[in-house]
PDB file of C-alpha atoms and ligand atoms in Angstrom:
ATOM      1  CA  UNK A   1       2.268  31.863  -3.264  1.00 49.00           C
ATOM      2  CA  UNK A   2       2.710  31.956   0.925  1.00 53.00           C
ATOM      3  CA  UNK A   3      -0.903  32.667   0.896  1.00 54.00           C
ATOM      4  CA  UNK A   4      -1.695  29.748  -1.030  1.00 64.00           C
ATOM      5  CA  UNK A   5       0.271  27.579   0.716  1.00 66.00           C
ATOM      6  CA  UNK A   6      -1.396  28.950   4.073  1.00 78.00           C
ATOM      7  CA  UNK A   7      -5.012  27.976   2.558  1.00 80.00           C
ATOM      8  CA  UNK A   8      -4.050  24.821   1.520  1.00 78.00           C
ATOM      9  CA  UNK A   9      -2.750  23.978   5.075  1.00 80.00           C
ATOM     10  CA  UNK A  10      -5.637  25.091   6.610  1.00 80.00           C
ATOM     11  CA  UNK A  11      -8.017  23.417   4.314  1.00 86.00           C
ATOM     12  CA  UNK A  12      -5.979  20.011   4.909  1.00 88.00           C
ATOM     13  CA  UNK A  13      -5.841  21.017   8.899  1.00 90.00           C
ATOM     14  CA  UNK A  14      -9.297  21.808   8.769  1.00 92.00           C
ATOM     15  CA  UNK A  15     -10.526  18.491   6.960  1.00 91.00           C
ATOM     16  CA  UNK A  16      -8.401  16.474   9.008  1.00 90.00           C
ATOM     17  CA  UNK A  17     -10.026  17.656  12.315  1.00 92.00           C
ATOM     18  CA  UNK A  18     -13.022  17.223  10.519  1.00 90.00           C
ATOM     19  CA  UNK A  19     -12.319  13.055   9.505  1.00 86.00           C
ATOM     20  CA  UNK A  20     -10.618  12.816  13.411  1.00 88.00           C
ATOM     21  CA  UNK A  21     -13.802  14.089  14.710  1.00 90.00           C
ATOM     22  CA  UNK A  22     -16.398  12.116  12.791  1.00 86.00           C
ATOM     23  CA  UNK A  23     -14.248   8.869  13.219  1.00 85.00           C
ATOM     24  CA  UNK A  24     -14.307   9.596  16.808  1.00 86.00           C
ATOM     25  CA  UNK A  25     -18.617  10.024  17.233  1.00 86.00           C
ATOM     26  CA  UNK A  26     -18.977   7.040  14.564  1.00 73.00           C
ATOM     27  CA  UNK A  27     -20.819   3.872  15.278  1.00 76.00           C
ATOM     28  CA  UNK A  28     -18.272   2.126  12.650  1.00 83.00           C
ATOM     29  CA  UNK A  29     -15.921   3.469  10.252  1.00 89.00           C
ATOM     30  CA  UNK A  30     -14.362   1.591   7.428  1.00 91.00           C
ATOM     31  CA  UNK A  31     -11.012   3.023   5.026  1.00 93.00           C
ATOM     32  CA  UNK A  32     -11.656   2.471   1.581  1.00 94.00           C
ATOM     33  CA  UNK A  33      -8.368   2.839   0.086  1.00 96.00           C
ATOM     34  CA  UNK A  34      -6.967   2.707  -3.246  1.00 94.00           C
ATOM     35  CA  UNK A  35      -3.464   3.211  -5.404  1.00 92.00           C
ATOM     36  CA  UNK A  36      -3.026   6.654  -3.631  1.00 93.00           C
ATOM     37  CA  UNK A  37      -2.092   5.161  -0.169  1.00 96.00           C
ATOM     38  CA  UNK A  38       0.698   3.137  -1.801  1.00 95.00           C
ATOM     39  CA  UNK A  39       2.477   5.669  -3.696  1.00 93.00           C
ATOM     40  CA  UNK A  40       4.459   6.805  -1.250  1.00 95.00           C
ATOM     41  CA  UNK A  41       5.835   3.122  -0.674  1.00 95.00           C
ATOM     42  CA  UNK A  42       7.419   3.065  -4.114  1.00 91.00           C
ATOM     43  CA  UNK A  43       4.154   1.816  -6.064  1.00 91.00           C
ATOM     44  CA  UNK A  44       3.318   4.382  -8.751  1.00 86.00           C
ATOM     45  CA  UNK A  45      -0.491   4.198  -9.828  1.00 86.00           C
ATOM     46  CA  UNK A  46      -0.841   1.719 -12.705  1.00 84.00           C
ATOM     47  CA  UNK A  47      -2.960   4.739 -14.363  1.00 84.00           C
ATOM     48  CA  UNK A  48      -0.342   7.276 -13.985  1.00 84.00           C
ATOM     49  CA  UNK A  49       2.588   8.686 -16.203  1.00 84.00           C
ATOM     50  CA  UNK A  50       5.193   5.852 -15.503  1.00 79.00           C
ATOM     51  CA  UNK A  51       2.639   3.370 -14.170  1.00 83.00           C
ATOM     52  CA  UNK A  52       2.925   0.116 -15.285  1.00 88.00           C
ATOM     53  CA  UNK A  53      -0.275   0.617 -18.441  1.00 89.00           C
ATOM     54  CA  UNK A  54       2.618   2.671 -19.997  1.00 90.00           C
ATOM     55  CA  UNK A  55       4.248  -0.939 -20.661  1.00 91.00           C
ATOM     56  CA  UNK A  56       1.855  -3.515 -20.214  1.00 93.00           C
ATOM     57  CA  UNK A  57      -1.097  -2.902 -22.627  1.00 93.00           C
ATOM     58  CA  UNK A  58      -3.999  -3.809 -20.140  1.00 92.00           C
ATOM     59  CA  UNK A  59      -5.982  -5.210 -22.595  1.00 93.00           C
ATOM     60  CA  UNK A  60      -3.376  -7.425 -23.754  1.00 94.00           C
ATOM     61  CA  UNK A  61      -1.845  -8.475 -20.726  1.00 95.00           C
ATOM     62  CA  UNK A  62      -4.235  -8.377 -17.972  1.00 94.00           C
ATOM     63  CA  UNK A  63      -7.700  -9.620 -18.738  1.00 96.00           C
ATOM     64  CA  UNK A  64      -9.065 -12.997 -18.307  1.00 95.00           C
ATOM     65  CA  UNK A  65      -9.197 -13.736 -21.998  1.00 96.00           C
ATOM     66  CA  UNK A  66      -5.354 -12.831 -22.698  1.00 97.00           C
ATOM     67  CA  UNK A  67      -4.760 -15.105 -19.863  1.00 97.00           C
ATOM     68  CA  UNK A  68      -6.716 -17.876 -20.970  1.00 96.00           C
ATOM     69  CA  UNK A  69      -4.971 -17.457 -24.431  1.00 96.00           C
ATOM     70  CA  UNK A  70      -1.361 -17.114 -23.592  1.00 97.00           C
ATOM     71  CA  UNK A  71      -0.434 -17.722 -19.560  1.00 97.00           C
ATOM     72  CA  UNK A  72       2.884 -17.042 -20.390  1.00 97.00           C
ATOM     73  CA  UNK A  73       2.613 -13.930 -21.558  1.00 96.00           C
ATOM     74  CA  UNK A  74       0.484 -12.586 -19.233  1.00 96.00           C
ATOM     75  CA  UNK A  75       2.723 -14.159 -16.856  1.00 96.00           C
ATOM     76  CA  UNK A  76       5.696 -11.570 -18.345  1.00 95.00           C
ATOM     77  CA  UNK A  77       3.663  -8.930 -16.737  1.00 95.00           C
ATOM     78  CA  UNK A  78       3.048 -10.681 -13.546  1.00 94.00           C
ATOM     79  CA  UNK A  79       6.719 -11.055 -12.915  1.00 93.00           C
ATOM     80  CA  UNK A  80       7.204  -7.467 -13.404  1.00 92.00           C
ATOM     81  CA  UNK A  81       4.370  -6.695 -11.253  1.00 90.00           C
ATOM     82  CA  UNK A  82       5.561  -8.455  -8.402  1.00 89.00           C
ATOM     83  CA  UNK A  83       9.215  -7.373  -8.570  1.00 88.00           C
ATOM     84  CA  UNK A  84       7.539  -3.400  -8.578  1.00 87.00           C
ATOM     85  CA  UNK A  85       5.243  -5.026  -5.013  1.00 88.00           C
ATOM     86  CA  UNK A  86       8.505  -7.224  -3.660  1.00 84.00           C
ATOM     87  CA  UNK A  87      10.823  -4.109  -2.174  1.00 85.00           C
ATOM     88  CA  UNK A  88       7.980  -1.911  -0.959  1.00 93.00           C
ATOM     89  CA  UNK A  89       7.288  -1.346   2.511  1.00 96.00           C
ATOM     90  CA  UNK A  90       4.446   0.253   4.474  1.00 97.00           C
ATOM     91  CA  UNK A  91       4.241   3.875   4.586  1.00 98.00           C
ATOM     92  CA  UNK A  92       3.297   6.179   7.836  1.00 97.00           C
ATOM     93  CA  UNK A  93      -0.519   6.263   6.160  1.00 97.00           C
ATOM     94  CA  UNK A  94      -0.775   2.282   6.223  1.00 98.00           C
ATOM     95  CA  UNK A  95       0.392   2.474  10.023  1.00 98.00           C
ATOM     96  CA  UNK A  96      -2.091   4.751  11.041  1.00 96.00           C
ATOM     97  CA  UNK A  97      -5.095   2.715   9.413  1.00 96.00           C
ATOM     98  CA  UNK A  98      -3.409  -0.533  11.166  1.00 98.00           C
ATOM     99  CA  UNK A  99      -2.980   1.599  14.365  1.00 97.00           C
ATOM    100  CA  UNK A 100      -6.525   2.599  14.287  1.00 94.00           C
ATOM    101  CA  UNK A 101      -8.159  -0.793  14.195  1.00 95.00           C
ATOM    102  CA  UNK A 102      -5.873  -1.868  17.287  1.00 96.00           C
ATOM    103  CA  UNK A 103      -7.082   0.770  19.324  1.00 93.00           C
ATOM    104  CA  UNK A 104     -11.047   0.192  18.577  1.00 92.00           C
ATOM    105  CA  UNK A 105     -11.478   3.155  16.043  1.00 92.00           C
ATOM    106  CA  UNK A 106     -11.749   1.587  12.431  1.00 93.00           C
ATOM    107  CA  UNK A 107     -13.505  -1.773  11.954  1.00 92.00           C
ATOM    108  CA  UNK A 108     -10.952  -2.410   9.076  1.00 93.00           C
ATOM    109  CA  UNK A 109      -9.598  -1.650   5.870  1.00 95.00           C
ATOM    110  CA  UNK A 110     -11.611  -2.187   2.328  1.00 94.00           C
ATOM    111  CA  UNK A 111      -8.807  -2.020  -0.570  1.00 94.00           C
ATOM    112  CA  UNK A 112      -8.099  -2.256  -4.131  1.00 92.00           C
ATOM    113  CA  UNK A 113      -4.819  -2.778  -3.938  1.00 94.00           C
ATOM    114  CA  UNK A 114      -3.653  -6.204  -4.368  1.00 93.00           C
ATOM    115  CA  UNK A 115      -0.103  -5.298  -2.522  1.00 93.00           C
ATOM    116  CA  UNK A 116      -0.781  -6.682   0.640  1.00 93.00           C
ATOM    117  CA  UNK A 117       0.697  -3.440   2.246  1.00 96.00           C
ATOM    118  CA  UNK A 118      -2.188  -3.082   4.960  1.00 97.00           C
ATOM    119  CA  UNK A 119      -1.654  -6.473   6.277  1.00 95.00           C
ATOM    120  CA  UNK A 120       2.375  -5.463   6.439  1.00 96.00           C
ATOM    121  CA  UNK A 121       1.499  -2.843   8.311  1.00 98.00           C
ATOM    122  CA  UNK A 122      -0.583  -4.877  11.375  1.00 97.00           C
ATOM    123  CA  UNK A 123      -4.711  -4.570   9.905  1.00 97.00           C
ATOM    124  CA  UNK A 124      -6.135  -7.610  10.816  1.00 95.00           C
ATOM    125  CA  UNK A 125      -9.764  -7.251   8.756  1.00 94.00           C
ATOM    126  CA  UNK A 126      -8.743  -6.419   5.199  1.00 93.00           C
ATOM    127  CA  UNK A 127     -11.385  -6.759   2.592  1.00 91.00           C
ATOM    128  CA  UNK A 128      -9.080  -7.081  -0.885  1.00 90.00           C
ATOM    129  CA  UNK A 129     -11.615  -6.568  -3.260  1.00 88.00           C
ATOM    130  CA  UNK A 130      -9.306  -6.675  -6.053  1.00 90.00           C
ATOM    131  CA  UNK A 131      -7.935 -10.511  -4.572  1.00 88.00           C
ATOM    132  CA  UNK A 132      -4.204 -10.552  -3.665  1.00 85.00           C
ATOM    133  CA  UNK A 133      -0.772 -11.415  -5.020  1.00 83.00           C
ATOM    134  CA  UNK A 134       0.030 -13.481  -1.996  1.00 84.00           C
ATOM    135  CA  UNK A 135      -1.267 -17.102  -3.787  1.00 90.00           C
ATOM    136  CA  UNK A 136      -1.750 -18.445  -6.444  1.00 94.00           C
ATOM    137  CA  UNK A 137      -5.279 -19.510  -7.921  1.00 94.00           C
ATOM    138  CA  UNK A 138      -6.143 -22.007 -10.901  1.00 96.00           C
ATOM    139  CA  UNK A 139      -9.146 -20.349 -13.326  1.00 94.00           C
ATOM    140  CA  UNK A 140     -10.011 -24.356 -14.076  1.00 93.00           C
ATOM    141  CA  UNK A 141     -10.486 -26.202 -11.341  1.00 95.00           C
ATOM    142  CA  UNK A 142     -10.312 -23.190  -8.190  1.00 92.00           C
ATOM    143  CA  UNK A 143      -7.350 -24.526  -6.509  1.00 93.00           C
ATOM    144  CA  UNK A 144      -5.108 -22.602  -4.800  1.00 93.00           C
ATOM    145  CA  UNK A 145      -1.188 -22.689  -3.273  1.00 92.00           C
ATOM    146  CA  UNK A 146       1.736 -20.313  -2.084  1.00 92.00           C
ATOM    147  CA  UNK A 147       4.533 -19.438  -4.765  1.00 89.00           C
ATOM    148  CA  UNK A 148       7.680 -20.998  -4.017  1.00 88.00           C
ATOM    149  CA  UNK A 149      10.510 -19.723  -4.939  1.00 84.00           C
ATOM    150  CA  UNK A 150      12.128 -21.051  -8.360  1.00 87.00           C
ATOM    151  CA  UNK A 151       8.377 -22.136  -9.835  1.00 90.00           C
ATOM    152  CA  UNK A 152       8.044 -22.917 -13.226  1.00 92.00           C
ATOM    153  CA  UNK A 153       6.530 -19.568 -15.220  1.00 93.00           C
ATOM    154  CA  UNK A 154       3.772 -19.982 -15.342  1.00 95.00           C
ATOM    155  CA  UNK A 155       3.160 -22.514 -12.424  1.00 95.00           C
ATOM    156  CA  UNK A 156       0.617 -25.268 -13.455  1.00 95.00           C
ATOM    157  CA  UNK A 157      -2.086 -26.779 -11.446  1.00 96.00           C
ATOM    158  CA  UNK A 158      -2.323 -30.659 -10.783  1.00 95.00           C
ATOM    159  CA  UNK A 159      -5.092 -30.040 -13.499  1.00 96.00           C
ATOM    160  CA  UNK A 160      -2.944 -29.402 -15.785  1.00 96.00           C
ATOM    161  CA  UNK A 161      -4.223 -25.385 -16.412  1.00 96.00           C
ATOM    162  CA  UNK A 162      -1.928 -23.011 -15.870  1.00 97.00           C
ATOM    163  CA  UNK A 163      -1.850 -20.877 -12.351  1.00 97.00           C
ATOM    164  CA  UNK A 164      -2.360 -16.908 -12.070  1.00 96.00           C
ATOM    165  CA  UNK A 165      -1.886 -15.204  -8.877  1.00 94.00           C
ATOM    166  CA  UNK A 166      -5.085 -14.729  -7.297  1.00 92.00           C
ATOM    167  CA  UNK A 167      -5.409 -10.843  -8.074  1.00 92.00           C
ATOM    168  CA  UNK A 168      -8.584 -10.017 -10.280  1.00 92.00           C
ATOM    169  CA  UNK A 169      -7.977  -9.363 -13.819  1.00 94.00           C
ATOM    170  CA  UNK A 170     -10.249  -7.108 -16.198  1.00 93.00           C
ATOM    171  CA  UNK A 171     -13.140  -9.545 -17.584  1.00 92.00           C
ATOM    172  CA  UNK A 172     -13.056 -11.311 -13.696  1.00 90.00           C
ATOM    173  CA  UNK A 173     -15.978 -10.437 -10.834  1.00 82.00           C
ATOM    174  CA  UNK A 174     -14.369  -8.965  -8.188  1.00 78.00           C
ATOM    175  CA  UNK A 175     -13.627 -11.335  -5.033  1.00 72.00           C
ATOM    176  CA  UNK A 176     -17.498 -13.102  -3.582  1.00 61.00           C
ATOM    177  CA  UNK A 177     -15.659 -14.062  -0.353  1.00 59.00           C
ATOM    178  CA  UNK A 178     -14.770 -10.447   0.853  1.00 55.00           C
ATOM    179  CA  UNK A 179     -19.011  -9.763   0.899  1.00 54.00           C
ATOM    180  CA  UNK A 180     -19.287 -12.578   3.001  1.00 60.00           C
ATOM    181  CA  UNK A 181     -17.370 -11.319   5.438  1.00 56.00           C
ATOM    182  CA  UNK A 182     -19.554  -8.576   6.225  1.00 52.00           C
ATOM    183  CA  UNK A 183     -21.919 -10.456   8.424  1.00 49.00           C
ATOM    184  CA  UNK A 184     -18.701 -11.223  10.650  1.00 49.00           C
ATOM    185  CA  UNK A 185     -17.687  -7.703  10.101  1.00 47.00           C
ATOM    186  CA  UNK A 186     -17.297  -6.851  13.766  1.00 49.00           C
ATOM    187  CA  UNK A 187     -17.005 -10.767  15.416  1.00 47.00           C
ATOM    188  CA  UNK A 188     -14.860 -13.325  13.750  1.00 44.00           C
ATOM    189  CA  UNK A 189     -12.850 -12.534  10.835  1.00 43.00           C
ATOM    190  CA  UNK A 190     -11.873 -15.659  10.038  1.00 41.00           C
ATOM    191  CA  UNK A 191     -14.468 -16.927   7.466  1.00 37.00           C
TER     192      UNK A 191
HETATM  193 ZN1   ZN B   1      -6.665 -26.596 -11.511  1.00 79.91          ZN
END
């Protein structure tokens, strides 16, 4: 068991060096991170035992077409997914990614987590590729707003569809405007 536990250190020792050293000679280095980097702020992976597909049939609550259907149902699983993303906070991991681009060592963060963790925990160039729960977006018309507090469930746009946050749902293209950014990758991350 001790002798286990001894390799496993020193293969985790041993590949850290390794990723310190190789972010340290690179011309640019990106973090591609998924569910793992959350769990330890609270978020279980929707995939895992006790993940949130053990209550929420995907397919039924969180494709395009269910949406489309029956907003307010889907809309019972949005609730619950942003009470699981409300409480949780950045973990040491996120920090060191954030701490990383401030010092000139990581040209950002690529994610597929819509929990807006990485930008909690100071990265300035985040590429969500799976969109964000931060606004709302219309599947009509493309409009967009904040939540506020209180909204009707499920909010409706002045076109009269009904609103979805702006995460990507199965049977949706990932985000266009995160490939865009590429070309500004290293100058202005604004656009
Ligand atoms: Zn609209």
């Amino acid at each position: 068991m001790d002798f286990n536990r001894t390799e496993f250190d020193r293969t985790l020792e041993e590949g850290m060096r390794e990723a310190a050293e190789a972010i340290v000679r690179r011309c640019h280095a990106v973090a591609l991170t998924g569910a793992g980097i959350s769990v330890p702020s609270g978020i279980p992976d929707f995939r895992s035992p006790g993940g949130i597909w053990e209550k929420f049939d995907p397919m039924e609550y969180a494709t395009i077409d269910a949406f489309l259907r029956d907003p307010a149902k889907v809309w019972e699983f949005f609730v619950e997914l942003d009470e699981l993303l409300l409480g949780a906070e950045p973990n040491p991991a996120h920090e060191a990614l954030a701490r990383l681009e401030a010092i000139g060592l990581l040209d950002g963060v690529i994610t597929q987590n819509v929990d807006n963790l990485h930008r909690q925990a100071g990265s300035k160039i985040v590429v969500e590729f799976h969109g964000s729960g931060r606004q709302l977006i219309c599947p009509g018309c493309g409009g967009r707003r904040y939540p506020e507090p209180d909204m009707q469930i499920p909010p409706v746009c002045s076109c009269g569809q009904a609103m979805k946050p702006d995460v990507v749902l199965f049977g949706e293209p990932p985000r266009s405007a995160p490939w865009k950014r590429r070309r500004s990758w290293r100058g202005d991350p604004g656009s």
